[in-house]
Each structure stands twice: as C-alpha cells, then as structure tokens.
PDB file of C-alpha atoms in Angstrom:
ATOM      1  CA  MET A   1     -27.126 -10.355  -2.397  1.00 42.00           C
ATOM      2  CA  ASN A   2     -28.635 -11.633  -6.048  1.00 43.00           C
ATOM      3  CA  THR A   3     -27.127 -13.629  -8.658  1.00 44.00           C
ATOM      4  CA  THR A   4     -27.384 -10.864 -11.108  1.00 40.00           C
ATOM      5  CA  ALA A   5     -25.131  -8.572  -8.847  1.00 39.00           C
ATOM      6  CA  ASN A   6     -22.799 -11.457  -8.284  1.00 42.00           C
ATOM      7  CA  ALA A   7     -22.565 -11.808 -12.214  1.00 42.00           C
ATOM      8  CA  ARG A   8     -22.004  -8.260 -12.950  1.00 38.00           C
ATOM      9  CA  ALA A   9     -19.271  -8.287 -10.137  1.00 44.00           C
ATOM     10  CA  ARG A  10     -17.328 -10.964 -12.066  1.00 53.00           C
ATOM     11  CA  LEU A  11     -14.577 -10.050 -14.114  1.00 55.00           C
ATOM     12  CA  THR A  12     -13.063 -11.810 -17.362  1.00 67.00           C
ATOM     13  CA  SER A  13     -10.978 -14.764 -16.584  1.00 77.00           C
ATOM     14  CA  ALA A  14      -7.927 -12.380 -18.080  1.00 77.00           C
ATOM     15  CA  HIS A  15      -8.570  -9.897 -15.486  1.00 73.00           C
ATOM     16  CA  GLN A  16      -8.717 -12.187 -12.853  1.00 77.00           C
ATOM     17  CA  THR A  17      -5.572 -14.064 -14.046  1.00 79.00           C
ATOM     18  CA  LEU A  18      -3.426 -10.990 -14.180  1.00 80.00           C
ATOM     19  CA  GLN A  19      -4.759  -9.978 -10.694  1.00 78.00           C
ATOM     20  CA  THR A  20      -3.841 -13.240  -9.468  1.00 79.00           C
ATOM     21  CA  VAL A  21      -0.410 -13.255 -11.036  1.00 80.00           C
ATOM     22  CA  LEU A  22       0.095  -9.624  -9.681  1.00 79.00           C
ATOM     23  CA  LEU A  23      -0.653 -10.915  -6.386  1.00 78.00           C
ATOM     24  CA  ILE A  24       1.701 -13.845  -6.541  1.00 80.00           C
ATOM     25  CA  ILE A  25       4.177 -11.143  -7.394  1.00 80.00           C
ATOM     26  CA  ILE A  26       3.626  -9.156  -4.238  1.00 76.00           C
ATOM     27  CA  THR A  27       3.903 -12.396  -2.029  1.00 78.00           C
ATOM     28  CA  PHE A  28       7.232 -13.390  -3.722  1.00 75.00           C
ATOM     29  CA  VAL A  29       8.570  -9.550  -3.273  1.00 73.00           C
ATOM     30  CA  GLY A  30       7.399  -9.382   0.219  1.00 70.00           C
ATOM     31  CA  THR A  31       8.509 -12.892   1.112  1.00 70.00           C
ATOM     32  CA  TRP A  32      11.846 -12.271  -0.598  1.00 68.00           C
ATOM     33  CA  LEU A  33      12.434  -8.972   0.982  1.00 65.00           C
ATOM     34  CA  SER A  34      11.411 -10.302   4.566  1.00 65.00           C
ATOM     35  CA  LEU A  35      13.907 -13.193   4.595  1.00 60.00           C
ATOM     36  CA  TYR A  36      16.650 -11.436   2.859  1.00 55.00           C
ATOM     37  CA  ARG A  37      16.714  -7.661   3.332  1.00 60.00           C
ATOM     38  CA  VAL A  38      14.722  -6.813   6.666  1.00 61.00           C
ATOM     39  CA  PRO A  39      17.098  -6.847   9.741  1.00 61.00           C
ATOM     40  CA  TRP A  40      14.921  -8.290  12.672  1.00 61.00           C
ATOM     41  CA  GLN A  41      17.006  -7.941  15.277  1.00 68.00           C
ATOM     42  CA  VAL A  42      15.964  -4.369  16.491  1.00 61.00           C
ATOM     43  CA  SER A  43      12.733  -4.273  18.406  1.00 68.00           C
ATOM     44  CA  GLY A  44      10.148  -1.805  18.330  1.00 74.00           C
ATOM     45  CA  ASP A  45      11.328  -0.095  15.326  1.00 79.00           C
ATOM     46  CA  PRO A  46       8.510   1.628  12.910  1.00 84.00           C
ATOM     47  CA  CYS A  47      10.010  -0.156  10.043  1.00 81.00           C
ATOM     48  CA  LEU A  48      10.164  -3.346  11.279  1.00 80.00           C
ATOM     49  CA  LEU A  49       6.483  -3.158  12.383  1.00 82.00           C
ATOM     50  CA  ALA A  50       5.452  -1.925   9.318  1.00 85.00           C
ATOM     51  CA  ALA A  51       7.351  -5.027   7.416  1.00 81.00           C
ATOM     52  CA  GLY A  52       5.339  -7.104   9.471  1.00 80.00           C
ATOM     53  CA  ALA A  53       2.078  -5.385   8.801  1.00 86.00           C
ATOM     54  CA  THR A  54       2.763  -5.578   5.142  1.00 85.00           C
ATOM     55  CA  GLY A  55       2.834  -9.440   5.538  1.00 83.00           C
ATOM     56  CA  GLY A  56      -0.613  -9.203   6.995  1.00 86.00           C
ATOM     57  CA  ILE A  57      -2.027  -7.121   4.298  1.00 89.00           C
ATOM     58  CA  VAL A  58      -0.837  -9.292   1.944  1.00 86.00           C
ATOM     59  CA  THR A  59      -2.639 -12.309   3.548  1.00 85.00           C
ATOM     60  CA  CYS A  60      -6.032 -10.208   3.634  1.00 88.00           C
ATOM     61  CA  LEU A  61      -5.655  -9.621  -0.138  1.00 87.00           C
ATOM     62  CA  TRP A  62      -5.510 -13.306  -0.491  1.00 87.00           C
ATOM     63  CA  LEU A  63      -8.488 -13.732   1.463  1.00 87.00           C
ATOM     64  CA  THR A  64     -10.578 -10.945  -0.144  1.00 87.00           C
ATOM     65  CA  ARG A  65      -9.781 -12.788  -3.462  1.00 81.00           C
ATOM     66  CA  TRP A  66     -12.485 -15.431  -2.311  1.00 79.00           C
ATOM     67  CA  ARG A  67     -15.152 -13.190  -0.715  1.00 81.00           C
ATOM     68  CA  GLY A  68     -17.116 -11.805  -3.644  1.00 77.00           C
ATOM     69  CA  LEU A  69     -18.551  -8.249  -3.605  1.00 77.00           C
ATOM     70  CA  HIS A  70     -17.944  -7.743   0.095  1.00 80.00           C
ATOM     71  CA  GLY A  71     -14.245  -8.857  -0.248  1.00 87.00           C
ATOM     72  CA  VAL A  72     -13.615  -6.188  -3.012  1.00 90.00           C
ATOM     73  CA  ILE A  73     -15.230  -3.288  -1.068  1.00 90.00           C
ATOM     74  CA  PHE A  74     -13.251  -4.415   2.224  1.00 93.00           C
ATOM     75  CA  GLU A  75     -10.030  -4.805   0.008  1.00 93.00           C
ATOM     76  CA  ARG A  76     -10.340  -1.279  -1.514  1.00 94.00           C
ATOM     77  CA  ASN A  77     -10.934   0.479   2.231  1.00 94.00           C
ATOM     78  CA  LEU A  78      -8.058  -1.785   3.583  1.00 95.00           C
ATOM     79  CA  LEU A  79      -5.597  -0.595   0.555  1.00 96.00           C
ATOM     80  CA  ALA A  80      -6.961   2.924   1.242  1.00 97.00           C
ATOM     81  CA  GLY A  81      -5.860   2.169   5.049  1.00 96.00           C
ATOM     82  CA  PHE A  82      -2.512   1.038   4.007  1.00 95.00           C
ATOM     83  CA  LEU A  83      -2.159   4.154   1.833  1.00 96.00           C
ATOM     84  CA  VAL A  84      -2.767   6.265   4.849  1.00 96.00           C
ATOM     85  CA  ILE A  85      -0.477   4.491   7.232  1.00 94.00           C
ATOM     86  CA  MET A  86       2.565   4.334   4.840  1.00 93.00           C
ATOM     87  CA  PRO A  87       3.571   7.687   5.225  1.00 93.00           C
ATOM     88  CA  LEU A  88       2.857   7.396   8.905  1.00 94.00           C
ATOM     89  CA  VAL A  89       5.605   5.009   9.164  1.00 91.00           C
ATOM     90  CA  TYR A  90       8.283   7.528   8.331  1.00 91.00           C
ATOM     91  CA  VAL A  91       6.668  10.257  10.593  1.00 92.00           C
ATOM     92  CA  ALA A  92       6.883   7.519  13.391  1.00 89.00           C
ATOM     93  CA  ARG A  93      10.525   6.499  12.305  1.00 88.00           C
ATOM     94  CA  TYR A  94      11.554  10.220  12.896  1.00 89.00           C
ATOM     95  CA  LEU A  95      10.394  10.303  16.163  1.00 87.00           C
ATOM     96  CA  PHE A  96      11.927   6.812  17.049  1.00 83.00           C
ATOM     97  CA  ALA A  97      15.406   7.865  15.595  1.00 79.00           C
ATOM     98  CA  ALA A  98      15.385  11.463  16.545  1.00 71.00           C
ATOM     99  CA  THR A  99      18.714  12.840  17.630  1.00 57.00           C
ATOM    100  CA  ARG A 100      19.779  15.906  19.618  1.00 49.00           C
ATOM    101  CA  GLY A 101      19.946  19.139  17.191  1.00 51.00           C
ATOM    102  CA  GLY A 102      18.478  16.939  14.473  1.00 54.00           C
ATOM    103  CA  ALA A 103      16.533  19.081  11.471  1.00 59.00           C
ATOM    104  CA  ASN A 104      12.991  19.747  12.678  1.00 76.00           C
ATOM    105  CA  TYR A 105      11.937  20.607   8.921  1.00 79.00           C
ATOM    106  CA  TRP A 106      12.145  16.862   8.360  1.00 83.00           C
ATOM    107  CA  PHE A 107       9.300  16.203  10.528  1.00 86.00           C
ATOM    108  CA  TRP A 108       7.278  18.642   8.876  1.00 88.00           C
ATOM    109  CA  VAL A 109       8.135  17.359   5.479  1.00 88.00           C
ATOM    110  CA  GLU A 110       6.916  13.947   6.492  1.00 91.00           C
ATOM    111  CA  ILE A 111       3.401  15.812   8.099  1.00 93.00           C
ATOM    112  CA  LEU A 112       3.298  16.918   4.486  1.00 93.00           C
ATOM    113  CA  GLY A 113       3.792  14.000   2.925  1.00 92.00           C
ATOM    114  CA  THR A 114       1.271  12.399   4.975  1.00 95.00           C
ATOM    115  CA  ALA A 115      -1.346  14.854   4.124  1.00 97.00           C
ATOM    116  CA  ILE A 116      -1.196  14.239   0.450  1.00 96.00           C
ATOM    117  CA  PHE A 117      -1.234  10.343   0.867  1.00 97.00           C
ATOM    118  CA  VAL A 118      -4.204  10.795   2.947  1.00 97.00           C
ATOM    119  CA  ALA A 119      -5.816  12.929   0.472  1.00 98.00           C
ATOM    120  CA  LEU A 120      -5.078  10.378  -2.168  1.00 97.00           C
ATOM    121  CA  ALA A 121      -6.527   7.537  -0.132  1.00 97.00           C
ATOM    122  CA  VAL A 122      -9.724   9.432   0.539  1.00 97.00           C
ATOM    123  CA  LEU A 123     -10.175  10.306  -3.174  1.00 97.00           C
ATOM    124  CA  GLY A 124      -9.713   6.729  -3.811  1.00 96.00           C
ATOM    125  CA  VAL A 125     -12.396   5.822  -1.630  1.00 94.00           C
ATOM    126  CA  LYS A 126     -14.860   8.240  -2.416  1.00 93.00           C
ATOM    127  CA  ARG A 127     -14.060   9.027  -6.196  1.00 94.00           C
ATOM    128  CA  SER A 128     -12.064   6.817  -7.964  1.00 95.00           C
ATOM    129  CA  PRO A 129      -9.970   3.863  -7.156  1.00 96.00           C
ATOM    130  CA  TRP A 130      -7.536   5.241  -9.610  1.00 97.00           C
ATOM    131  CA  PHE A 131      -6.386   7.580  -6.940  1.00 98.00           C
ATOM    132  CA  LEU A 132      -5.162   4.463  -4.860  1.00 97.00           C
ATOM    133  CA  ALA A 133      -3.107   3.218  -7.642  1.00 96.00           C
ATOM    134  CA  ILE A 134      -1.846   6.497  -8.187  1.00 97.00           C
ATOM    135  CA  GLY A 135      -1.054   6.981  -4.499  1.00 97.00           C
ATOM    136  CA  MET A 136       0.797   3.493  -4.162  1.00 95.00           C
ATOM    137  CA  VAL A 137       2.984   4.104  -7.206  1.00 96.00           C
ATOM    138  CA  LEU A 138       3.814   7.754  -6.167  1.00 96.00           C
ATOM    139  CA  HIS A 139       4.771   6.661  -2.439  1.00 95.00           C
ATOM    140  CA  GLY A 140       7.154   4.259  -4.116  1.00 93.00           C
ATOM    141  CA  LEU A 141       8.614   6.390  -6.944  1.00 94.00           C
ATOM    142  CA  ALA A 142       8.433   9.827  -5.086  1.00 91.00           C
ATOM    143  CA  TRP A 143       8.310   9.662  -1.519  1.00 91.00           C
ATOM    144  CA  ASP A 144      10.644   6.359  -1.309  1.00 91.00           C
ATOM    145  CA  ALA A 145      13.106   7.007  -3.670  1.00 90.00           C
ATOM    146  CA  TRP A 146      13.612  10.563  -2.482  1.00 90.00           C
ATOM    147  CA  HIS A 147      14.208   9.333   0.931  1.00 89.00           C
ATOM    148  CA  TYR A 148      16.893   6.754  -0.482  1.00 89.00           C
ATOM    149  CA  ARG A 149      20.398   7.848   0.998  1.00 88.00           C
ATOM    150  CA  ASN A 150      18.826  11.406   1.578  1.00 83.00           C
ATOM    151  CA  SER A 151      17.259  10.816   5.101  1.00 83.00           C
ATOM    152  CA  THR A 152      19.280  10.054   8.063  1.00 82.00           C
ATOM    153  CA  TYR A 153      16.323   8.352   9.915  1.00 85.00           C
ATOM    154  CA  ILE A 154      14.790   5.933   7.309  1.00 87.00           C
ATOM    155  CA  PRO A 155      17.104   3.188   6.674  1.00 87.00           C
ATOM    156  CA  ASP A 156      18.174   2.425   2.988  1.00 87.00           C
ATOM    157  CA  TRP A 157      16.726  -1.395   3.343  1.00 84.00           C
ATOM    158  CA  TYR A 158      13.214  -0.106   4.309  1.00 87.00           C
ATOM    159  CA  VAL A 159      13.233   2.232   1.333  1.00 90.00           C
ATOM    160  CA  ILE A 160      14.322  -0.389  -1.001  1.00 88.00           C
ATOM    161  CA  ALA A 161      11.687  -2.812   0.404  1.00 86.00           C
ATOM    162  CA  CYS A 162       8.940  -0.356   0.461  1.00 90.00           C
ATOM    163  CA  LEU A 163       9.697   0.872  -3.080  1.00 91.00           C
ATOM    164  CA  ALA A 164       9.135  -2.650  -4.244  1.00 89.00           C
ATOM    165  CA  VAL A 165       6.123  -3.299  -1.891  1.00 90.00           C
ATOM    166  CA  ASP A 166       4.617   0.142  -3.261  1.00 93.00           C
ATOM    167  CA  LEU A 167       5.184  -0.531  -6.929  1.00 92.00           C
ATOM    168  CA  SER A 168       3.606  -4.280  -6.794  1.00 90.00           C
ATOM    169  CA  ILE A 169       0.749  -3.203  -4.762  1.00 92.00           C
ATOM    170  CA  GLY A 170       0.242  -0.246  -7.455  1.00 94.00           C
ATOM    171  CA  ALA A 171      -0.065  -2.777 -10.073  1.00 92.00           C
ATOM    172  CA  TYR A 172      -1.902  -4.799  -8.350  1.00 91.00           C
ATOM    173  CA  VAL A 173      -4.614  -2.121  -7.534  1.00 94.00           C
ATOM    174  CA  ALA A 174      -4.623  -0.793 -11.174  1.00 93.00           C
ATOM    175  CA  ALA A 175      -5.896  -4.301 -12.429  1.00 90.00           C
ATOM    176  CA  ARG A 176      -8.189  -4.335  -9.620  1.00 90.00           C
ATOM    177  CA  VAL A 177      -9.886  -1.061 -10.632  1.00 93.00           C
ATOM    178  CA  PRO A 178     -12.346  -2.373 -12.659  1.00 90.00           C
ATOM    179  CA  ALA A 179     -13.368  -4.934  -9.699  1.00 88.00           C
ATOM    180  CA  TYR A 180     -13.499  -1.838  -7.235  1.00 90.00           C
ATOM    181  CA  GLN A 181     -15.665   0.082  -9.704  1.00 89.00           C
ATOM    182  CA  ARG A 182     -17.950  -2.766 -10.175  1.00 87.00           C
ATOM    183  CA  ALA A 183     -18.611  -3.360  -6.700  1.00 84.00           C
ATOM    184  CA  SER A 184     -19.310   0.488  -6.056  1.00 79.00           C
ATOM    185  CA  ARG A 185     -22.023   0.623  -8.445  1.00 79.00           C
ATOM    186  CA  ILE A 186     -23.631  -2.740  -7.309  1.00 77.00           C
ATOM    187  CA  ASP A 187     -23.297  -1.396  -3.655  1.00 65.00           C
ATOM    188  CA  THR A 188     -24.768   1.607  -4.462  1.00 66.00           C
ATOM    189  CA  GLU A 189     -27.917  -0.162  -6.245  1.00 69.00           C
ATOM    190  CA  ASN A 190     -28.468  -2.503  -3.338  1.00 62.00           C
TER     191      ASN A 190
END
C-alpha cells in the first residue's frame, strides 16, 4: 500500500480522539458489567458465552486501531459478524432454556429478529457502515429493551448488559463511519 493511500485513510485528530474515548467507554462498560453483573457460575449458558465473546470483540477493536487500512476493513467485517451473532444468542438462549409447554411463537420472533439484524449487517458491509451503527443501536433500544422483563428465557442481567454494550458499540461505529468509508474507497482503488 502506498503512502498516499495511507494519508487519505487517516482521520483528523479530533475523530481519532473521539473514537479512542468511545472505545475506552466500551472497555469500561464491558469490564464493569463482567465484574459486577454477569453471574459466571452457570456453565454452557449462551448468555455467558456471549458475555465472554464480547470481551474478545473489544480486544480486537483495540488491536485493529493500530493496523491501518487492513485493520479498518477487518474491524468493519468483525462488527458486521457481531451484529449477526447478537440475535443468535437470543435464539440459542431460547433453545437452552426451552421448557415443556413453552410458547413456540417466541422462537419465531427470535428468528425474525435474526433476519432483520443479518440484513442490517449485510447492508453495513455492502452499502454503508451507517447500517452497522443503526443495527447496533436498534438491537439495544428495540430488541434488548423489548426483552427486558418480557421474556422468560432471557435473563434481565443479560438484557441490561447487552443494551449497554450495544449502545456503546453503536456510538463507536458511528464515530468510525468516516474511517470505514475511506477504507472502502481506498480498497476499491487498489
């Protein structure tokens, strides 16, 4: 990759500072939630696996900050994958906690939600990274909030944790949109 492409991929120091501050907030929120809100004693629970995986995602976000253009492209794809997996946790938790005589319509509601967030993830990669930001925030404000005290199979601690993480990552993605757009333009030029 040439220096001109690297120069065009750079953001202003104000953008970089904002993105770093938002990533610090995500790290703080995730660490606080994992230390004080996640009941780690139950093994095999999809919600616990998701909480642990979120730590890995946040670590990857820190690493991609130093990888230049390739890091930005990887980060965008990673976050699209994260947006796909988030609703699948709800499907898996439904299956994990399924009880005899439980309402089957909840399963189909979860499948519908998965389809919506998969569509937003694909649009976020193929069309505009704004779909990723919208998908993250929408998952928190609509999906997580709707499940709070409304679902017998999703624990409330998870809904609150997921809501906090979704909003934090949604804000981060929104701040990173210029970097994703520049990286896409440069990648198609090369």
